[in-house]
PDB file of C-alpha atoms and ligand atoms in Angstrom:
ATOM      1  CA  MET A 104     -44.147  16.969 -65.577  1.00 25.00           C
ATOM      2  CA  TRP A 105     -45.642  19.569 -63.315  1.00 24.00           C
ATOM      3  CA  ARG A 106     -49.386  19.537 -63.158  1.00 26.00           C
ATOM      4  CA  ARG A 107     -50.765  22.118 -60.919  1.00 28.00           C
ATOM      5  CA  VAL A 108     -54.204  22.399 -59.488  1.00 28.00           C
ATOM      6  CA  ALA A 109     -56.613  24.593 -61.594  1.00 29.00           C
ATOM      7  CA  SER A 110     -59.583  24.219 -58.859  1.00 32.00           C
ATOM      8  CA  LEU A 111     -59.225  23.914 -55.174  1.00 33.00           C
ATOM      9  CA  SER A 112     -61.777  23.446 -52.868  1.00 39.00           C
ATOM     10  CA  PRO A 113     -65.249  25.252 -51.905  1.00 40.00           C
ATOM     11  CA  LEU A 114     -62.682  24.725 -48.212  1.00 42.00           C
ATOM     12  CA  ILE A 115     -60.117  27.362 -49.070  1.00 41.00           C
ATOM     13  CA  SER A 116     -60.492  31.050 -50.056  1.00 41.00           C
ATOM     14  CA  SER A 117     -59.674  33.160 -52.474  1.00 41.00           C
ATOM     15  CA  SER A 118     -57.743  34.809 -50.025  1.00 40.00           C
ATOM     16  CA  THR A 119     -55.116  32.150 -49.764  1.00 41.00           C
ATOM     17  CA  SER A 120     -53.611  31.634 -52.985  1.00 44.00           C
ATOM     18  CA  SER A 121     -50.410  34.481 -51.626  1.00 46.00           C
ATOM     19  CA  TYR A 122     -50.318  31.801 -49.058  1.00 42.00           C
ATOM     20  CA  LEU A 123     -50.011  28.710 -52.143  1.00 43.00           C
ATOM     21  CA  ASN A 124     -48.034  30.865 -54.812  1.00 45.00           C
ATOM     22  CA  GLN A 125     -45.619  31.279 -51.298  1.00 46.00           C
ATOM     23  CA  ALA A 126     -45.851  27.248 -50.771  1.00 44.00           C
ATOM     24  CA  ALA A 127     -44.890  26.915 -54.230  1.00 45.00           C
ATOM     25  CA  TYR A 128     -41.935  28.953 -54.537  1.00 41.00           C
ATOM     26  CA  LYS A 129     -40.688  27.387 -51.505  1.00 42.00           C
ATOM     27  CA  PHE A 130     -41.313  24.203 -52.958  1.00 41.00           C
ATOM     28  CA  LYS A 131     -38.942  25.291 -56.021  1.00 42.00           C
ATOM     29  CA  ILE A 132     -36.367  26.311 -53.802  1.00 35.00           C
ATOM     30  CA  TRP A 133     -36.289  23.253 -52.424  1.00 39.00           C
ATOM     31  CA  GLU A 134     -36.817  21.514 -55.714  1.00 38.00           C
ATOM     32  CA  SER A 135     -33.513  23.223 -56.625  1.00 35.00           C
ATOM     33  CA  PHE A 136     -31.999  22.056 -53.477  1.00 35.00           C
ATOM     34  CA  THR A 137     -31.725  18.862 -54.498  1.00 36.00           C
ATOM     35  CA  THR A 138     -29.811  18.305 -57.068  1.00 36.00           C
ATOM     36  CA  ASP A 139     -27.050  19.069 -54.321  1.00 44.00           C
ATOM     37  CA  ILE A 140     -28.565  15.783 -52.389  1.00 44.00           C
ATOM     38  CA  PRO A 141     -25.302  12.949 -53.108  1.00 45.00           C
ATOM     39  CA  THR A 142     -26.758   9.843 -54.539  1.00 46.00           C
ATOM     40  CA  GLN A 143     -26.020   7.029 -51.145  1.00 49.00           C
ATOM     41  CA  ALA A 144     -23.498   4.536 -52.085  1.00 40.00           C
ATOM     42  CA  LYS A 145     -24.743   0.646 -51.597  1.00 41.00           C
ATOM     43  CA  GLY A 146     -25.142   0.607 -48.217  1.00 47.00           C
ATOM     44  CA  GLY A 147     -26.651   1.659 -45.301  1.00 57.00           C
ATOM     45  CA  LEU A 148     -30.222   0.552 -45.862  1.00 62.00           C
ATOM     46  CA  PHE A 149     -28.260  -2.329 -47.990  1.00 60.00           C
ATOM     47  CA  SER A 150     -26.257  -3.114 -46.209  1.00 59.00           C
ATOM     48  CA  LYS A 151     -27.924  -5.463 -44.472  1.00 59.00           C
ATOM     49  CA  GLY A 152     -27.377  -8.240 -47.146  1.00 65.00           C
ATOM     50  CA  LYS A 153     -31.527  -7.852 -47.963  1.00 70.00           C
ATOM     51  CA  ALA A 154     -33.350  -4.544 -49.717  1.00 81.00           C
ATOM     52  CA  PRO A 155     -36.319  -3.446 -47.716  1.00 89.00           C
ATOM     53  CA  PHE A 156     -39.784  -3.661 -48.457  1.00 93.00           C
ATOM     54  CA  ILE A 157     -41.346  -0.201 -48.340  1.00 93.00           C
ATOM     55  CA  THR A 158     -45.185   0.850 -48.445  1.00 92.00           C
ATOM     56  CA  PHE A 159     -45.636   4.753 -49.139  1.00 93.00           C
ATOM     57  CA  VAL A 160     -48.591   5.158 -47.280  1.00 91.00           C
ATOM     58  CA  LEU A 161     -50.312   8.815 -48.672  1.00 84.00           C
ATOM     59  CA  GLU A 162     -53.052  10.144 -49.221  1.00 64.00           C
ATOM     60  CA  THR A 163     -55.237  10.819 -52.798  1.00 51.00           C
ATOM     61  CA  PHE A 164     -55.637  14.523 -54.322  1.00 41.00           C
ATOM     62  CA  LEU A 165     -59.152  13.865 -56.684  1.00 42.00           C
ATOM     63  CA  PRO A 166     -60.933  17.105 -56.458  1.00 37.00           C
ATOM     64  CA  LYS A 167     -64.138  14.413 -55.988  1.00 35.00           C
ATOM     65  CA  LEU A 168     -62.691  12.482 -53.510  1.00 34.00           C
ATOM     66  CA  SER A 169     -60.106  14.692 -52.374  1.00 36.00           C
ATOM     67  CA  GLY A 170     -58.249  13.540 -49.083  1.00 46.00           C
ATOM     68  CA  GLY A 171     -55.517  14.928 -46.764  1.00 65.00           C
ATOM     69  CA  PRO A 172     -54.812  14.888 -43.256  1.00 82.00           C
ATOM     70  CA  GLY A 173     -56.286  13.306 -40.867  1.00 88.00           C
ATOM     71  CA  SER A 174     -57.551  10.522 -43.583  1.00 90.00           C
ATOM     72  CA  GLY A 175     -56.813   7.832 -41.602  1.00 94.00           C
ATOM     73  CA  LYS A 176     -53.278   6.542 -42.174  1.00 94.00           C
ATOM     74  CA  GLY A 177     -51.900   6.265 -39.051  1.00 94.00           C
ATOM     75  CA  THR A 178     -54.899   4.012 -37.999  1.00 96.00           C
ATOM     76  CA  GLN A 179     -54.847   2.264 -40.645  1.00 95.00           C
ATOM     77  CA  CYS A 180     -50.959   1.935 -40.216  1.00 95.00           C
ATOM     78  CA  ALA A 181     -51.258   0.204 -36.802  1.00 97.00           C
ATOM     79  CA  LYS A 182     -53.595  -2.237 -38.171  1.00 97.00           C
ATOM     80  CA  ILE A 183     -50.700  -3.582 -41.324  1.00 95.00           C
ATOM     81  CA  VAL A 184     -48.288  -3.820 -38.631  1.00 95.00           C
ATOM     82  CA  ASN A 185     -50.962  -6.465 -35.945  1.00 96.00           C
ATOM     83  CA  ASN A 186     -51.714  -8.099 -39.393  1.00 95.00           C
ATOM     84  CA  PHE A 187     -48.855  -8.111 -41.457  1.00 94.00           C
ATOM     85  CA  GLY A 188     -45.760  -7.580 -39.465  1.00 92.00           C
ATOM     86  CA  PHE A 189     -43.863  -4.241 -40.646  1.00 94.00           C
ATOM     87  CA  LYS A 190     -42.453  -0.838 -38.721  1.00 95.00           C
ATOM     88  CA  HIS A 191     -44.657   1.882 -38.995  1.00 96.00           C
ATOM     89  CA  LEU A 192     -42.826   5.781 -38.950  1.00 96.00           C
ATOM     90  CA  SER A 193     -44.712   8.225 -39.604  1.00 96.00           C
ATOM     91  CA  ALA A 194     -43.104  11.604 -40.591  1.00 96.00           C
ATOM     92  CA  GLY A 195     -45.465  13.753 -39.050  1.00 96.00           C
ATOM     93  CA  GLU A 196     -44.447  11.527 -36.050  1.00 97.00           C
ATOM     94  CA  LEU A 197     -40.672  12.011 -35.992  1.00 98.00           C
ATOM     95  CA  LEU A 198     -40.700  15.059 -36.960  1.00 98.00           C
ATOM     96  CA  ARG A 199     -42.679  15.816 -33.656  1.00 98.00           C
ATOM     97  CA  ARG A 200     -41.015  13.980 -31.906  1.00 98.00           C
ATOM     98  CA  GLU A 201     -37.979  15.403 -32.919  1.00 97.00           C
ATOM     99  CA  VAL A 202     -39.024  19.222 -32.001  1.00 97.00           C
ATOM    100  CA  ALA A 203     -39.936  17.612 -28.531  1.00 97.00           C
ATOM    101  CA  SER A 204     -35.833  16.418 -28.613  1.00 96.00           C
ATOM    102  CA  ASN A 205     -35.362  20.128 -28.663  1.00 89.00           C
ATOM    103  CA  SER A 206     -32.643  19.301 -31.415  1.00 93.00           C
ATOM    104  CA  GLU A 207     -31.220  21.578 -33.749  1.00 94.00           C
ATOM    105  CA  TYR A 208     -34.076  21.490 -36.343  1.00 96.00           C
ATOM    106  CA  GLY A 209     -36.354  21.248 -33.868  1.00 97.00           C
ATOM    107  CA  ALA A 210     -37.723  25.726 -33.876  1.00 97.00           C
ATOM    108  CA  MET A 211     -37.700  25.377 -37.598  1.00 98.00           C
ATOM    109  CA  ILE A 212     -39.816  21.931 -37.561  1.00 98.00           C
ATOM    110  CA  LEU A 213     -42.210  23.313 -34.999  1.00 98.00           C
ATOM    111  CA  ASN A 214     -42.850  26.635 -37.522  1.00 98.00           C
ATOM    112  CA  THR A 215     -42.805  24.489 -40.088  1.00 98.00           C
ATOM    113  CA  ILE A 216     -45.909  22.061 -38.791  1.00 98.00           C
ATOM    114  CA  LYS A 217     -47.925  25.266 -37.605  1.00 97.00           C
ATOM    115  CA  GLU A 218     -47.759  27.352 -40.556  1.00 97.00           C
ATOM    116  CA  GLY A 219     -48.543  23.112 -42.646  1.00 96.00           C
ATOM    117  CA  LYS A 220     -45.584  23.998 -44.517  1.00 96.00           C
ATOM    118  CA  ILE A 221     -43.372  21.258 -45.960  1.00 97.00           C
ATOM    119  CA  VAL A 222     -40.102  20.191 -43.647  1.00 98.00           C
ATOM    120  CA  PRO A 223     -37.412  20.440 -45.846  1.00 98.00           C
ATOM    121  CA  SER A 224     -36.731  17.131 -47.694  1.00 97.00           C
ATOM    122  CA  GLU A 225     -33.158  15.949 -46.465  1.00 97.00           C
ATOM    123  CA  VAL A 226     -33.964  16.442 -42.865  1.00 98.00           C
ATOM    124  CA  THR A 227     -37.607  14.595 -42.898  1.00 97.00           C
ATOM    125  CA  VAL A 228     -34.932  12.164 -45.451  1.00 97.00           C
ATOM    126  CA  LYS A 229     -32.379  11.478 -42.917  1.00 97.00           C
ATOM    127  CA  LEU A 230     -34.559  11.149 -40.399  1.00 97.00           C
ATOM    128  CA  ILE A 231     -36.826   7.991 -41.647  1.00 96.00           C
ATOM    129  CA  GLN A 232     -33.682   7.348 -43.198  1.00 96.00           C
ATOM    130  CA  LYS A 233     -32.068   6.282 -39.078  1.00 96.00           C
ATOM    131  CA  GLU A 234     -35.138   4.904 -38.106  1.00 96.00           C
ATOM    132  CA  MET A 235     -34.983   2.538 -40.816  1.00 95.00           C
ATOM    133  CA  GLU A 236     -31.721   1.390 -40.159  1.00 94.00           C
ATOM    134  CA  SER A 237     -31.732   0.623 -36.178  1.00 95.00           C
ATOM    135  CA  SER A 238     -34.650  -1.424 -37.229  1.00 94.00           C
ATOM    136  CA  ASP A 239     -34.261  -5.134 -37.102  1.00 93.00           C
ATOM    137  CA  SER A 240     -37.323  -5.053 -39.713  1.00 92.00           C
ATOM    138  CA  HIS A 241     -37.183  -5.541 -43.637  1.00 91.00           C
ATOM    139  CA  ARG A 242     -40.869  -3.933 -43.953  1.00 94.00           C
ATOM    140  CA  PHE A 243     -41.865  -0.814 -43.068  1.00 95.00           C
ATOM    141  CA  LEU A 244     -44.431   1.483 -44.010  1.00 96.00           C
ATOM    142  CA  ILE A 245     -43.783   5.298 -44.367  1.00 96.00           C
ATOM    143  CA  ASP A 246     -46.815   7.161 -43.491  1.00 95.00           C
ATOM    144  CA  GLY A 247     -47.482  10.745 -44.495  1.00 94.00           C
ATOM    145  CA  PHE A 248     -44.560  11.063 -46.885  1.00 95.00           C
ATOM    146  CA  PRO A 249     -43.262  12.177 -49.765  1.00 95.00           C
ATOM    147  CA  ARG A 250     -45.743  15.324 -49.361  1.00 93.00           C
ATOM    148  CA  THR A 251     -43.914  16.634 -52.529  1.00 94.00           C
ATOM    149  CA  GLU A 252     -42.203  15.887 -55.812  1.00 95.00           C
ATOM    150  CA  GLU A 253     -38.973  16.971 -53.718  1.00 96.00           C
ATOM    151  CA  ASN A 254     -39.691  14.874 -51.213  1.00 96.00           C
ATOM    152  CA  ARG A 255     -39.834  11.315 -53.519  1.00 96.00           C
ATOM    153  CA  ILE A 256     -36.323  12.436 -55.225  1.00 97.00           C
ATOM    154  CA  ALA A 257     -34.584  13.123 -52.143  1.00 97.00           C
ATOM    155  CA  PHE A 258     -35.658   9.960 -50.769  1.00 96.00           C
ATOM    156  CA  GLU A 259     -34.550   8.503 -53.794  1.00 95.00           C
ATOM    157  CA  LYS A 260     -31.656  10.061 -53.722  1.00 96.00           C
ATOM    158  CA  ILE A 261     -30.438   9.121 -49.967  1.00 96.00           C
ATOM    159  CA  THR A 262     -31.039   5.848 -49.421  1.00 94.00           C
ATOM    160  CA  GLY A 263     -31.444   4.325 -52.747  1.00 93.00           C
ATOM    161  CA  ALA A 264     -34.138   2.381 -51.958  1.00 93.00           C
ATOM    162  CA  GLU A 265     -37.645   2.639 -54.010  1.00 93.00           C
ATOM    163  CA  PRO A 266     -41.655   1.843 -51.923  1.00 94.00           C
ATOM    164  CA  ASP A 267     -42.372  -1.861 -53.714  1.00 94.00           C
ATOM    165  CA  LEU A 268     -46.638   0.090 -53.026  1.00 94.00           C
ATOM    166  CA  VAL A 269     -47.993   2.614 -52.863  1.00 94.00           C
ATOM    167  CA  ILE A 270     -51.292   3.421 -50.620  1.00 94.00           C
ATOM    168  CA  PHE A 271     -53.489   6.203 -50.889  1.00 91.00           C
ATOM    169  CA  PHE A 272     -56.555   7.402 -49.193  1.00 92.00           C
ATOM    170  CA  ASP A 273     -59.387   8.492 -50.990  1.00 87.00           C
ATOM    171  CA  CYS A 274     -61.500  10.578 -48.316  1.00 88.00           C
ATOM    172  CA  PRO A 275     -63.644  13.879 -48.912  1.00 87.00           C
ATOM    173  CA  GLN A 276     -62.087  17.185 -46.664  1.00 87.00           C
ATOM    174  CA  GLU A 277     -64.966  17.817 -44.518  1.00 89.00           C
ATOM    175  CA  GLU A 278     -65.044  13.813 -43.341  1.00 91.00           C
ATOM    176  CA  MET A 279     -61.353  14.207 -43.264  1.00 89.00           C
ATOM    177  CA  VAL A 280     -61.378  18.316 -41.386  1.00 92.00           C
ATOM    178  CA  LYS A 281     -64.172  16.438 -39.013  1.00 94.00           C
ATOM    179  CA  ARG A 282     -61.864  13.774 -37.854  1.00 95.00           C
ATOM    180  CA  VAL A 283     -58.968  15.580 -37.487  1.00 95.00           C
ATOM    181  CA  LEU A 284     -60.153  18.074 -35.166  1.00 95.00           C
ATOM    182  CA  SER A 285     -62.612  15.557 -32.929  1.00 95.00           C
ATOM    183  CA  ARG A 286     -58.519  13.909 -33.238  1.00 96.00           C
ATOM    184  CA  ASN A 287     -57.595  15.626 -29.652  1.00 93.00           C
ATOM    185  CA  GLU A 288     -53.625  14.170 -29.391  1.00 95.00           C
ATOM    186  CA  GLY A 289     -52.836  17.521 -28.474  1.00 95.00           C
ATOM    187  CA  ARG A 290     -50.953  18.420 -32.165  1.00 96.00           C
ATOM    188  CA  VAL A 291     -50.309  21.883 -32.361  1.00 97.00           C
ATOM    189  CA  ASP A 292     -51.491  21.483 -36.253  1.00 97.00           C
ATOM    190  CA  ASP A 293     -55.412  19.805 -35.662  1.00 96.00           C
ATOM    191  CA  ASN A 294     -56.961  23.907 -35.374  1.00 96.00           C
ATOM    192  CA  ILE A 295     -59.540  24.578 -38.444  1.00 95.00           C
ATOM    193  CA  VAL A 296     -56.655  27.890 -39.624  1.00 96.00           C
ATOM    194  CA  THR A 297     -53.673  24.873 -39.573  1.00 96.00           C
ATOM    195  CA  ILE A 298     -56.526  22.288 -40.821  1.00 93.00           C
ATOM    196  CA  LYS A 299     -57.199  24.926 -44.303  1.00 91.00           C
ATOM    197  CA  LYS A 300     -53.018  25.416 -44.951  1.00 94.00           C
ATOM    198  CA  ARG A 301     -52.156  21.803 -45.036  1.00 92.00           C
ATOM    199  CA  LEU A 302     -55.122  21.423 -47.778  1.00 89.00           C
ATOM    200  CA  ILE A 303     -53.627  23.760 -49.838  1.00 88.00           C
ATOM    201  CA  VAL A 304     -49.925  22.738 -49.161  1.00 90.00           C
ATOM    202  CA  PHE A 305     -51.500  19.405 -49.706  1.00 87.00           C
ATOM    203  CA  GLU A 306     -53.045  19.838 -52.709  1.00 84.00           C
ATOM    204  CA  ALA A 307     -50.887  21.631 -54.865  1.00 87.00           C
ATOM    205  CA  LEU A 308     -48.150  19.251 -54.434  1.00 90.00           C
ATOM    206  CA  ASN A 309     -49.389  15.611 -53.886  1.00 87.00           C
ATOM    207  CA  LEU A 310     -50.963  15.447 -57.370  1.00 85.00           C
ATOM    208  CA  PRO A 311     -47.474  14.884 -59.109  1.00 90.00           C
ATOM    209  CA  VAL A 312     -46.518  11.814 -57.113  1.00 92.00           C
ATOM    210  CA  ILE A 313     -49.569   9.596 -56.434  1.00 88.00           C
ATOM    211  CA  ASN A 314     -49.113  10.857 -60.931  1.00 90.00           C
ATOM    212  CA  TYR A 315     -45.420   8.801 -61.071  1.00 94.00           C
ATOM    213  CA  TYR A 316     -46.775   6.367 -58.856  1.00 93.00           C
ATOM    214  CA  SER A 317     -49.944   5.593 -60.713  1.00 93.00           C
ATOM    215  CA  LYS A 318     -47.824   5.496 -64.712  1.00 96.00           C
ATOM    216  CA  ARG A 319     -45.399   2.485 -62.058  1.00 95.00           C
ATOM    217  CA  GLY A 320     -48.282   0.001 -61.577  1.00 94.00           C
ATOM    218  CA  LYS A 321     -47.548   0.592 -57.911  1.00 93.00           C
ATOM    219  CA  LEU A 322     -50.054   2.340 -57.343  1.00 93.00           C
ATOM    220  CA  TYR A 323     -53.148   0.877 -54.377  1.00 93.00           C
ATOM    221  CA  THR A 324     -56.342   3.650 -53.844  1.00 92.00           C
ATOM    222  CA  ILE A 325     -58.625   3.609 -51.070  1.00 94.00           C
ATOM    223  CA  ASN A 326     -62.246   5.128 -50.767  1.00 93.00           C
ATOM    224  CA  ALA A 327     -61.354   6.230 -46.801  1.00 94.00           C
ATOM    225  CA  VAL A 328     -64.789   6.586 -46.536  1.00 94.00           C
ATOM    226  CA  GLY A 329     -66.318   3.837 -43.477  1.00 96.00           C
ATOM    227  CA  THR A 330     -65.184   2.453 -40.741  1.00 97.00           C
ATOM    228  CA  VAL A 331     -62.320   1.638 -39.601  1.00 98.00           C
ATOM    229  CA  ASP A 332     -63.071  -2.403 -40.003  1.00 98.00           C
ATOM    230  CA  GLU A 333     -64.014  -1.567 -43.255  1.00 98.00           C
ATOM    231  CA  ILE A 334     -61.468   0.632 -44.567  1.00 97.00           C
ATOM    232  CA  PHE A 335     -59.304  -2.404 -43.723  1.00 97.00           C
ATOM    233  CA  GLU A 336     -60.464  -4.765 -45.603  1.00 97.00           C
ATOM    234  CA  GLN A 337     -59.836  -3.247 -48.989  1.00 97.00           C
ATOM    235  CA  VAL A 338     -56.333  -3.181 -47.214  1.00 96.00           C
ATOM    236  CA  ARG A 339     -56.026  -6.336 -46.164  1.00 97.00           C
ATOM    237  CA  PRO A 340     -55.792  -7.303 -50.352  1.00 96.00           C
ATOM    238  CA  VAL A 341     -53.157  -5.588 -51.033  1.00 95.00           C
ATOM    239  CA  PHE A 342     -50.485  -6.976 -48.594  1.00 94.00           C
ATOM    240  CA  THR A 343     -52.023 -10.447 -48.642  1.00 92.00           C
ATOM    241  CA  GLY A 344     -51.322 -13.002 -50.760  1.00 81.00           C
ATOM    242  CA  LYS A 345     -47.705 -10.694 -51.565  1.00 80.00           C
ATOM    243  CA  GLN A 346     -44.075 -11.643 -50.708  1.00 79.00           C
ATOM    244  CA  LEU A 347     -43.520  -8.851 -48.364  1.00 79.00           C
ATOM    245  CA  ILE A 348     -39.425  -8.887 -49.016  1.00 70.00           C
ATOM    246  CA  GLY A 349     -37.519  -6.491 -50.790  1.00 60.00           C
TER     247      GLY A 349
HETATM  248  N1  LIG B 256     -62.699   5.350 -40.704  1.00 57.75           N
HETATM  249  C1  LIG B 256     -62.715   6.054 -39.658  1.00 57.75           C
HETATM  250  N2  LIG B 256     -63.957   6.210 -39.062  1.00 57.75           N
HETATM  251  C2  LIG B 256     -64.342   8.126 -37.779  1.00 57.75           C
HETATM  252  N3  LIG B 256     -62.222   8.248 -37.612  1.00 57.75           N
HETATM  253  C3  LIG B 256     -61.447   7.535 -38.365  1.00 57.75           C
HETATM  254  C4  LIG B 256     -61.157   6.908 -39.425  1.00 57.75           C
HETATM  255  N4  LIG B 256     -59.899   5.860 -38.658  1.00 57.75           N
HETATM  256  C5  LIG B 256     -59.478   7.155 -37.984  1.00 57.75           C
HETATM  257  N5  LIG B 256     -60.232   7.704 -37.722  1.00 57.75           N
HETATM  258  C6  LIG B 256     -60.446   9.115 -36.551  1.00 57.75           C
HETATM  259  O1  LIG B 256     -59.466  10.007 -37.374  1.00 57.75           O
HETATM  260  C7  LIG B 256     -58.782  10.679 -36.400  1.00 57.75           C
HETATM  261  C8  LIG B 256     -57.287  10.984 -37.993  1.00 57.75           C
HETATM  262  O2  LIG B 256     -56.989   9.533 -38.385  1.00 57.75           O
HETATM  263  P1  LIG B 256     -55.632   9.144 -37.929  1.00 57.75           P
HETATM  264  O3  LIG B 256     -54.849  10.035 -37.227  1.00 57.75           O
HETATM  265  O4  LIG B 256     -55.372   7.981 -39.243  1.00 57.75           O
HETATM  266  O5  LIG B 256     -55.682  10.072 -39.527  1.00 57.75           O
HETATM  267  P2  LIG B 256     -53.520  10.634 -40.658  1.00 57.75           P
HETATM  268  O6  LIG B 256     -54.440  10.221 -41.355  1.00 57.75           O
HETATM  269  O7  LIG B 256     -52.559   9.335 -39.753  1.00 57.75           O
HETATM  270  O8  LIG B 256     -53.364  12.092 -40.353  1.00 57.75           O
HETATM  271  P3  LIG B 256     -52.579  13.012 -39.926  1.00 57.75           P
HETATM  272  O9  LIG B 256     -51.882  13.556 -41.974  1.00 57.75           O
HETATM  273  O10 LIG B 256     -53.115  14.432 -39.724  1.00 57.75           O
HETATM  274  O11 LIG B 256     -51.594  12.595 -39.328  1.00 57.75           O
HETATM  275  C9  LIG B 256     -58.754   9.784 -35.215  1.00 57.75           C
HETATM  276  O12 LIG B 256     -58.896   9.889 -34.231  1.00 57.75           O
HETATM  277  C10 LIG B 256     -58.452   8.703 -36.030  1.00 57.75           C
HETATM  278  O13 LIG B 256     -59.267   8.106 -34.495  1.00 57.75           O
HETATM  279  O1  LIG B 257     -43.039  14.264 -44.526  1.00 57.75           O
HETATM  280  C1  LIG B 257     -43.480  15.312 -43.566  1.00 57.75           C
HETATM  281  C2  LIG B 257     -44.697  14.885 -43.359  1.00 57.75           C
HETATM  282  C3  LIG B 257     -44.704  15.523 -41.718  1.00 57.75           C
HETATM  283  N1  LIG B 257     -44.319  17.186 -43.028  1.00 57.75           N
HETATM  284  C4  LIG B 257     -44.990  18.253 -41.614  1.00 57.75           C
HETATM  285  O2  LIG B 257     -45.897  17.731 -40.527  1.00 57.75           O
HETATM  286  C5  LIG B 257     -46.914  18.032 -40.791  1.00 57.75           C
HETATM  287  C6  LIG B 257     -47.415  16.490 -39.769  1.00 57.75           C
HETATM  288  O3  LIG B 257     -47.681  15.805 -40.736  1.00 57.75           O
HETATM  289  P1  LIG B 257     -48.487  14.276 -40.199  1.00 57.75           P
HETATM  290  O4  LIG B 257     -48.401  13.221 -41.212  1.00 57.75           O
HETATM  291  O5  LIG B 257     -50.271  15.180 -40.560  1.00 57.75           O
HETATM  292  O6  LIG B 257     -48.398  13.592 -39.071  1.00 57.75           O
HETATM  293  C7  LIG B 257     -47.384  18.035 -42.168  1.00 57.75           C
HETATM  294  O7  LIG B 257     -48.576  19.364 -42.225  1.00 57.75           O
HETATM  295  C8  LIG B 257     -46.163  19.048 -42.071  1.00 57.75           C
HETATM  296  O8  LIG B 257     -45.486  19.787 -41.646  1.00 57.75           O
HETATM  297  C9  LIG B 257     -43.291  17.757 -43.527  1.00 57.75           C
HETATM  298  O9  LIG B 257     -43.064  18.685 -43.490  1.00 57.75           O
HETATM  299  N2  LIG B 257     -43.088  16.420 -44.350  1.00 57.75           N
HETATM  300 MG1  LIG B 258     -50.878  10.323 -38.701  1.00 57.75          MG
END
């Protein structure tokens, strides 16, 4: 079931509602597109004999504690890698690499990122799948994906895999905007105009993904306010004592 955002953050002005409609419209187009994505036969990710252990690392969309881009996923992923030996795959980073390599999708991806919109699922999933298949690891942290139900469904259809865990970071928007604006990594989308657009898209499309994993008991919610180490002390127990094989 789809739920739409009833009220948007104060950071988002009413003049942006047409942008939201545009995003939702595009989303619908890609939602119907997914029906044509063939389900991958057993093979691919499973051809190494073992199913991988997959963790999705996302943000929440709870109105009072709304998270979003910049909530610290990448920072916490680095600590999870060091402590639990996962392979970290940031969907955004894979897309940025694709832009840098001048691939056939490069220009489209760059424009989509600048506009804070979502790249077609099939493109993103194929990049993630390629990285997973070429890795020796059996533990993957997939950071910043899936951002929409359509992303989620496409991942399951194309790879035939599902996440074992889903970690959500709750972060107030003001804090998140502050972090993004002081990130200083030269990203084309780290500016206030694009951040507002990313928030609109995020808030419009993320909730169904959260609901889906929550209902399946896979969701771990982390309060992303505090120091990096304080936050990691909430993350650590998610993995401690778990058999990290698929
Ligand atoms: N707990 C924290 N307190 C203060 N700053 C933080 C904290 N965690 C991360 N940061 C800083 O905030 C910025 C954003 O963090 P990070 O890149 O990890 O976020 P992200 O969720 O991966 O963002 P995006 O979705 O845009 O890729 C970085 O400059 C990072 O150093
Ligand atoms: O699954 C994804 C992940 C990312 N994007 C696009 O990339 C930017 C940046 O992503 P970060 O996770 O913040 O690095 C995001 O705003 C989207 O435009 C995507 O389309 N799909
Ligand atoms: Mg990141």
